[in-house]
């Protein structure tokens, strides 16, 4: 008999959830972080605790528990146990956040994610895709235009696939391991080759690809959310951002512990923890960045943690304590109810 989908009072280990055949290369960095062999060449993402499928697909991208059942079904079956009453009152059984591990085996194409008004108006979707990166390795990223870009100029770049012009018109940031970057919906961006990041985002898979040449994308059919390129380009923030404004999206303090990404609480929350600590009850996706240690739930059950693992902590686990002198964990959480 299949056991009921009830939230356990302890953390749940999550197996890798890596959709294959993505449009950009990557696998080796993620495999090394996870400590498992990599397969293929275009498996650059791990959709951790995902209840969000890939755009236009019914199930690919959805996370499964170790017994093979969909995590989404478990959350629906016992929302209060997983999330707590305050979250359920505000959001129901939806996590309201998607966490990914992203391994850029090559520079990602210049792209953009719609904001909520655009997604509502054109896609009947209540979420846009504001996202944030926590860098686990040094990387160069491109973010926002340095000047106002007229609509016809942007359309000409996209039509001619002039990636050099796009990149030349964007700010470049060199990230160190531990840096964080908030990426508001609408802002054009590209993550550079060699990046390994933990990405928090609104729970959608909405991307408009400004750059397609050289990537595994059918330019006529894909990259515009089924809207056509002309309409899809309306999602792009074409304003010029100052260096100071772009710099304010980055927090270059890798030694910080505690809450990260100030101002992002309406979309998601992230905390960095090192060494021993005490956590309040609440649904959280854990990425064990380094070291080893333990997590003790309110009922006294102790679970070992090791670098490269991903865990889901239900609200039912109660107040938790973590220990381990060299332990480093990212605790990714939904927005505030």
Short mmCIF file of C-alpha atoms in Angstrom, two decimals:
data_model
loop_
_atom_site.label_atom_id
_atom_site.label_comp_id
_atom_site.label_asym_id
_atom_site.label_seq_id
_atom_site.Cartn_x
_atom_site.Cartn_y
_atom_site.Cartn_z
CA UNK A 1 0.00 0.00 0.00
CA UNK A 2 1.34 3.45 -0.91
CA UNK A 3 1.96 5.55 2.22
CA UNK A 4 0.00 8.82 2.51
CA UNK A 5 1.62 12.03 1.30
CA UNK A 6 1.96 13.61 4.74
CA UNK A 7 4.68 16.13 5.51
CA UNK A 8 7.31 14.40 7.65
CA UNK A 9 8.74 16.05 10.78
CA UNK A 10 12.28 15.77 9.34
CA UNK A 11 14.16 17.04 6.26
CA UNK A 12 13.65 15.23 2.96
CA UNK A 13 16.66 14.48 0.77
CA UNK A 14 16.03 15.52 -2.84
CA UNK A 15 17.50 13.58 -5.75
CA UNK A 16 18.89 15.51 -8.73
CA UNK A 17 16.22 16.85 -11.09
CA UNK A 18 18.07 17.78 -14.26
CA UNK A 19 16.06 18.28 -17.47
CA UNK A 20 18.12 17.12 -20.44
CA UNK A 21 18.72 18.75 -23.81
CA UNK A 22 18.66 22.37 -22.69
CA UNK A 23 19.59 25.11 -25.16
CA UNK A 24 22.99 25.83 -23.60
CA UNK A 25 25.85 23.56 -22.55
CA UNK A 26 26.83 22.58 -19.04
CA UNK A 27 27.17 19.50 -16.85
CA UNK A 28 30.71 19.18 -15.47
CA UNK A 29 30.51 21.90 -12.81
CA UNK A 30 27.18 20.67 -11.53
CA UNK A 31 28.40 17.08 -11.48
CA UNK A 32 31.48 18.09 -9.49
CA UNK A 33 29.37 20.05 -7.01
CA UNK A 34 26.93 17.20 -6.59
CA UNK A 35 29.72 14.61 -6.45
CA UNK A 36 28.05 12.43 -9.09
CA UNK A 37 29.01 11.53 -12.66
CA UNK A 38 27.76 13.91 -15.34
CA UNK A 39 25.93 12.59 -18.38
CA UNK A 40 25.44 14.38 -21.69
CA UNK A 41 26.57 17.89 -22.58
CA UNK A 42 23.44 20.01 -22.20
CA UNK A 43 22.26 19.17 -18.69
CA UNK A 44 23.21 22.44 -16.96
CA UNK A 45 20.37 22.88 -14.46
CA UNK A 46 19.01 21.14 -11.38
CA UNK A 47 15.44 22.25 -10.65
CA UNK A 48 15.44 21.78 -6.88
CA UNK A 49 12.08 21.02 -5.23
CA UNK A 50 10.39 22.23 -8.40
CA UNK A 51 6.62 22.37 -8.83
CA UNK A 52 7.14 24.32 -12.07
CA UNK A 53 7.33 22.48 -15.42
CA UNK A 54 9.32 23.69 -18.39
CA UNK A 55 7.41 26.20 -20.51
CA UNK A 56 4.85 24.43 -22.67
CA UNK A 57 5.41 21.00 -21.11
CA UNK A 58 3.12 19.15 -18.67
CA UNK A 59 5.64 17.49 -16.32
CA UNK A 60 9.29 17.87 -17.36
CA UNK A 61 11.02 19.92 -14.69
CA UNK A 62 8.76 18.79 -11.85
CA UNK A 63 10.66 17.35 -8.87
CA UNK A 64 10.01 13.89 -7.54
CA UNK A 65 10.55 12.41 -4.11
CA UNK A 66 12.93 9.50 -3.67
CA UNK A 67 10.00 7.09 -4.00
CA UNK A 68 9.20 8.52 -7.43
CA UNK A 69 6.07 10.46 -6.56
CA UNK A 70 5.69 14.07 -7.62
CA UNK A 71 6.59 16.57 -4.92
CA UNK A 72 3.69 18.71 -6.15
CA UNK A 73 1.23 16.00 -5.14
CA UNK A 74 2.77 15.75 -1.66
CA UNK A 75 2.50 19.49 -1.12
CA UNK A 76 -1.13 19.50 -2.24
CA UNK A 77 -1.97 16.61 0.10
CA UNK A 78 -0.70 18.27 3.30
CA UNK A 79 -0.12 21.96 2.64
CA UNK A 80 -0.24 23.00 6.31
CA UNK A 81 2.30 20.35 7.27
CA UNK A 82 4.72 21.45 4.57
CA UNK A 83 4.22 25.21 4.69
CA UNK A 84 2.51 26.19 7.94
CA UNK A 85 -0.85 27.97 8.28
CA UNK A 86 0.33 31.52 7.50
CA UNK A 87 1.79 30.50 4.14
CA UNK A 88 -1.28 28.42 3.26
CA UNK A 89 -3.59 31.32 4.06
CA UNK A 90 -1.61 33.55 1.70
CA UNK A 91 -0.57 31.16 -1.07
CA UNK A 92 -2.30 27.82 -0.64
CA UNK A 93 -0.10 24.80 -1.49
CA UNK A 94 2.12 26.71 -3.94
CA UNK A 95 5.76 27.15 -2.82
CA UNK A 96 5.88 30.53 -4.64
CA UNK A 97 9.60 30.05 -5.32
CA UNK A 98 11.73 27.96 -7.67
CA UNK A 99 15.33 27.15 -6.77
CA UNK A 100 17.85 25.99 -9.36
CA UNK A 101 21.49 25.00 -9.50
CA UNK A 102 22.88 26.42 -12.74
CA UNK A 103 26.16 25.39 -14.41
CA UNK A 104 27.11 27.55 -17.37
CA UNK A 105 29.32 25.39 -19.54
CA UNK A 106 29.19 28.26 -22.04
CA UNK A 107 27.99 31.84 -21.90
CA UNK A 108 24.22 31.92 -21.80
CA UNK A 109 22.46 33.87 -24.55
CA UNK A 110 21.29 37.39 -23.86
CA UNK A 111 17.72 37.02 -22.65
CA UNK A 112 15.03 38.58 -20.50
CA UNK A 113 12.14 37.46 -18.32
CA UNK A 114 8.72 39.16 -18.33
CA UNK A 115 7.40 41.02 -15.31
CA UNK A 116 4.00 40.36 -13.74
CA UNK A 117 1.99 42.93 -15.76
CA UNK A 118 3.35 41.55 -19.05
CA UNK A 119 2.80 37.93 -17.97
CA UNK A 120 -0.76 38.65 -16.86
CA UNK A 121 -1.66 40.60 -19.99
CA UNK A 122 -0.16 38.30 -22.60
CA UNK A 123 0.25 34.88 -20.95
CA UNK A 124 -2.52 34.79 -18.32
CA UNK A 125 0.19 33.99 -15.78
CA UNK A 126 0.14 35.56 -12.27
CA UNK A 127 3.94 35.48 -11.97
CA UNK A 128 6.74 37.09 -13.88
CA UNK A 129 10.29 35.96 -13.37
CA UNK A 130 12.35 38.15 -11.14
CA UNK A 131 15.36 36.07 -10.11
CA UNK A 132 18.52 36.23 -8.03
CA UNK A 133 21.90 34.54 -8.19
CA UNK A 134 24.17 33.37 -5.40
CA UNK A 135 27.54 32.71 -7.04
CA UNK A 136 29.35 29.53 -6.03
CA UNK A 137 32.26 30.19 -8.42
CA UNK A 138 33.76 33.34 -10.00
CA UNK A 139 32.01 34.45 -13.16
CA UNK A 140 31.39 37.40 -15.45
CA UNK A 141 27.77 38.39 -16.02
CA UNK A 142 26.14 40.98 -18.26
CA UNK A 143 23.21 42.92 -16.86
CA UNK A 144 21.10 45.83 -18.14
CA UNK A 145 21.76 48.36 -20.90
CA UNK A 146 24.22 51.19 -20.38
CA UNK A 147 22.01 53.58 -22.39
CA UNK A 148 18.44 53.86 -23.59
CA UNK A 149 17.97 51.48 -26.52
CA UNK A 150 15.22 52.44 -28.99
CA UNK A 151 12.74 49.72 -29.87
CA UNK A 152 13.78 49.70 -33.52
CA UNK A 153 17.45 49.31 -32.62
CA UNK A 154 16.71 46.38 -30.31
CA UNK A 155 14.54 44.76 -32.99
CA UNK A 156 17.37 45.21 -35.51
CA UNK A 157 19.87 43.54 -33.16
CA UNK A 158 17.53 40.61 -32.60
CA UNK A 159 16.60 40.27 -36.28
CA UNK A 160 20.26 40.32 -37.30
CA UNK A 161 21.38 38.33 -34.25
CA UNK A 162 24.02 40.96 -33.49
CA UNK A 163 25.19 39.55 -30.16
CA UNK A 164 28.29 41.75 -30.19
CA UNK A 165 26.14 44.90 -30.25
CA UNK A 166 23.91 43.61 -27.46
CA UNK A 167 26.82 42.76 -25.17
CA UNK A 168 28.63 46.01 -25.94
CA UNK A 169 25.54 47.91 -24.78
CA UNK A 170 25.34 46.03 -21.45
CA UNK A 171 27.04 46.40 -18.09
CA UNK A 172 29.53 43.66 -17.14
CA UNK A 173 30.03 42.53 -13.55
CA UNK A 174 32.77 40.18 -12.35
CA UNK A 175 31.40 38.10 -9.51
CA UNK A 176 33.39 36.35 -6.81
CA UNK A 177 32.18 33.20 -5.11
CA UNK A 178 29.59 34.22 -2.53
CA UNK A 179 28.41 37.37 -4.31
CA UNK A 180 24.68 37.81 -4.82
CA UNK A 181 22.82 39.59 -7.62
CA UNK A 182 19.13 40.49 -7.83
CA UNK A 183 17.83 40.48 -11.40
CA UNK A 184 14.48 42.30 -11.73
CA UNK A 185 12.07 40.98 -14.34
CA UNK A 186 12.51 42.78 -17.66
CA UNK A 187 16.24 43.40 -17.28
CA UNK A 188 18.32 41.85 -20.11
CA UNK A 189 21.12 39.63 -18.88
CA UNK A 190 23.57 36.87 -19.73
CA UNK A 191 25.54 34.62 -17.38
CA UNK A 192 29.13 33.95 -18.44
CA UNK A 193 30.88 30.65 -19.08
CA UNK A 194 32.14 28.89 -15.97
CA UNK A 195 29.47 30.26 -13.66
CA UNK A 196 27.99 27.98 -11.02
CA UNK A 197 25.12 29.64 -9.20
CA UNK A 198 22.20 28.94 -6.95
CA UNK A 199 19.28 30.74 -8.57
CA UNK A 200 16.10 31.75 -6.78
CA UNK A 201 13.21 32.92 -8.93
CA UNK A 202 9.52 33.38 -9.26
CA UNK A 203 7.99 29.97 -10.09
CA UNK A 204 7.79 30.23 -13.89
CA UNK A 205 9.81 29.24 -16.94
CA UNK A 206 9.26 32.42 -18.96
CA UNK A 207 12.21 33.55 -21.09
CA UNK A 208 12.50 35.74 -24.16
CA UNK A 209 15.74 34.98 -25.99
CA UNK A 210 17.26 38.03 -27.65
CA UNK A 211 20.21 35.94 -28.80
CA UNK A 212 19.70 32.56 -30.49
CA UNK A 213 22.47 31.94 -33.03
CA UNK A 214 24.88 29.26 -31.89
CA UNK A 215 22.45 27.86 -29.33
CA UNK A 216 20.04 24.95 -29.59
CA UNK A 217 17.06 27.13 -30.41
CA UNK A 218 14.72 27.19 -33.39
CA UNK A 219 14.47 30.95 -33.84
CA UNK A 220 11.16 30.81 -35.67
CA UNK A 221 9.42 28.54 -33.18
CA UNK A 222 11.12 29.19 -29.85
CA UNK A 223 12.41 31.94 -27.65
CA UNK A 224 9.38 34.22 -27.83
CA UNK A 225 6.87 32.40 -25.55
CA UNK A 226 4.59 31.76 -28.50
CA UNK A 227 3.89 35.49 -28.81
CA UNK A 228 6.00 36.28 -31.85
CA UNK A 229 9.23 38.24 -31.59
CA UNK A 230 7.62 41.65 -32.06
CA UNK A 231 5.28 41.31 -29.09
CA UNK A 232 7.79 39.41 -26.94
CA UNK A 233 10.32 42.25 -27.18
CA UNK A 234 7.82 44.38 -25.27
CA UNK A 235 8.98 42.51 -22.16
CA UNK A 236 12.46 44.08 -22.38
CA UNK A 237 13.50 46.93 -20.10
CA UNK A 238 15.22 49.10 -22.72
CA UNK A 239 16.15 51.88 -20.30
CA UNK A 240 19.74 52.81 -19.70
CA UNK A 241 20.83 51.84 -16.18
CA UNK A 242 23.67 53.70 -14.50
CA UNK A 243 26.65 51.76 -13.20
CA UNK A 244 25.57 52.71 -9.69
CA UNK A 245 22.06 51.34 -10.22
CA UNK A 246 23.37 48.05 -11.58
CA UNK A 247 25.97 47.89 -8.82
CA UNK A 248 23.20 48.24 -6.25
CA UNK A 249 21.74 44.93 -7.47
CA UNK A 250 24.93 43.17 -6.39
CA UNK A 251 26.04 42.39 -2.86
CA UNK A 252 29.76 41.64 -2.92
CA UNK A 253 30.15 40.38 0.63
CA UNK A 254 30.87 36.68 0.46
CA UNK A 255 31.57 36.48 4.20
CA UNK A 256 28.07 37.67 5.12
CA UNK A 257 25.88 35.26 7.04
CA UNK A 258 22.18 35.57 7.72
CA UNK A 259 19.64 37.12 5.33
CA UNK A 260 20.78 37.82 1.77
CA UNK A 261 19.07 39.76 -1.05
CA UNK A 262 17.63 42.70 0.90
CA UNK A 263 14.46 44.01 -0.70
CA UNK A 264 13.62 40.75 -2.45
CA UNK A 265 11.30 39.42 0.26
CA UNK A 266 8.17 39.91 -1.86
CA UNK A 267 9.55 37.32 -4.32
CA UNK A 268 11.74 35.00 -2.23
CA UNK A 269 14.13 34.91 0.70
CA UNK A 270 17.64 33.51 1.07
CA UNK A 271 19.93 33.06 4.05
CA UNK A 272 23.55 31.95 4.30
CA UNK A 273 24.47 29.92 7.37
CA UNK A 274 27.89 28.81 8.52
CA UNK A 275 28.63 26.65 11.53
CA UNK A 276 26.09 25.99 14.29
CA UNK A 277 22.74 27.77 14.40
CA UNK A 278 19.05 27.63 15.23
CA UNK A 279 16.28 28.02 12.63
CA UNK A 280 12.65 28.92 13.08
CA UNK A 281 10.01 26.56 11.71
CA UNK A 282 9.25 27.06 8.03
CA UNK A 283 9.35 25.51 4.58
CA UNK A 284 12.84 25.81 3.11
CA UNK A 285 14.99 24.43 0.32
CA UNK A 286 18.53 23.78 1.54
CA UNK A 287 21.61 23.74 -0.67
CA UNK A 288 24.64 22.44 1.23
CA UNK A 289 27.43 24.52 -0.28
CA UNK A 290 30.41 23.19 1.68
CA UNK A 291 31.51 21.08 4.61
CA UNK A 292 29.50 18.60 6.63
CA UNK A 293 27.29 18.74 9.69
CA UNK A 294 23.91 17.80 11.07
CA UNK A 295 20.37 19.13 11.25
CA UNK A 296 18.30 18.24 14.30
CA UNK A 297 14.54 18.63 13.98
CA UNK A 298 12.18 19.55 16.82
CA UNK A 299 11.42 15.87 17.54
CA UNK A 300 15.12 15.20 18.16
CA UNK A 301 15.81 13.38 14.90
CA UNK A 302 19.30 14.22 13.62
CA UNK A 303 20.07 14.16 9.89
CA UNK A 304 23.61 14.31 8.46
CA UNK A 305 24.30 17.03 5.88
CA UNK A 306 27.09 16.94 3.28
CA UNK A 307 28.34 19.28 0.56
CA UNK A 308 26.48 19.02 -2.73
CA UNK A 309 23.22 17.81 -1.22
CA UNK A 310 19.82 19.45 -1.55
CA UNK A 311 17.14 19.05 1.10
CA UNK A 312 13.56 20.12 1.65
CA UNK A 313 12.66 21.11 5.21
CA UNK A 314 8.92 21.04 5.98
CA UNK A 315 7.27 23.39 8.45
CA UNK A 316 6.41 20.19 10.36
CA UNK A 317 10.09 19.77 11.28
CA UNK A 318 9.60 22.68 13.69
CA UNK A 319 12.48 24.64 15.14
CA UNK A 320 15.72 23.10 13.84
CA UNK A 321 19.32 23.23 14.97
CA UNK A 322 22.30 22.85 12.68
CA UNK A 323 25.84 21.98 13.71
CA UNK A 324 29.16 21.57 11.94
CA UNK A 325 32.22 23.81 12.20
CA UNK A 326 32.86 23.85 8.43
CA UNK A 327 29.24 23.61 7.32
CA UNK A 328 27.90 26.21 4.85
CA UNK A 329 24.25 26.09 3.83
CA UNK A 330 21.99 28.29 1.72
CA UNK A 331 18.45 28.31 3.07
CA UNK A 332 16.04 29.32 0.30
CA UNK A 333 12.52 30.30 1.35
CA UNK A 334 9.24 31.52 -0.11
CA UNK A 335 8.23 35.19 0.04
CA UNK A 336 6.88 36.52 3.29
CA UNK A 337 3.17 35.66 3.68
#
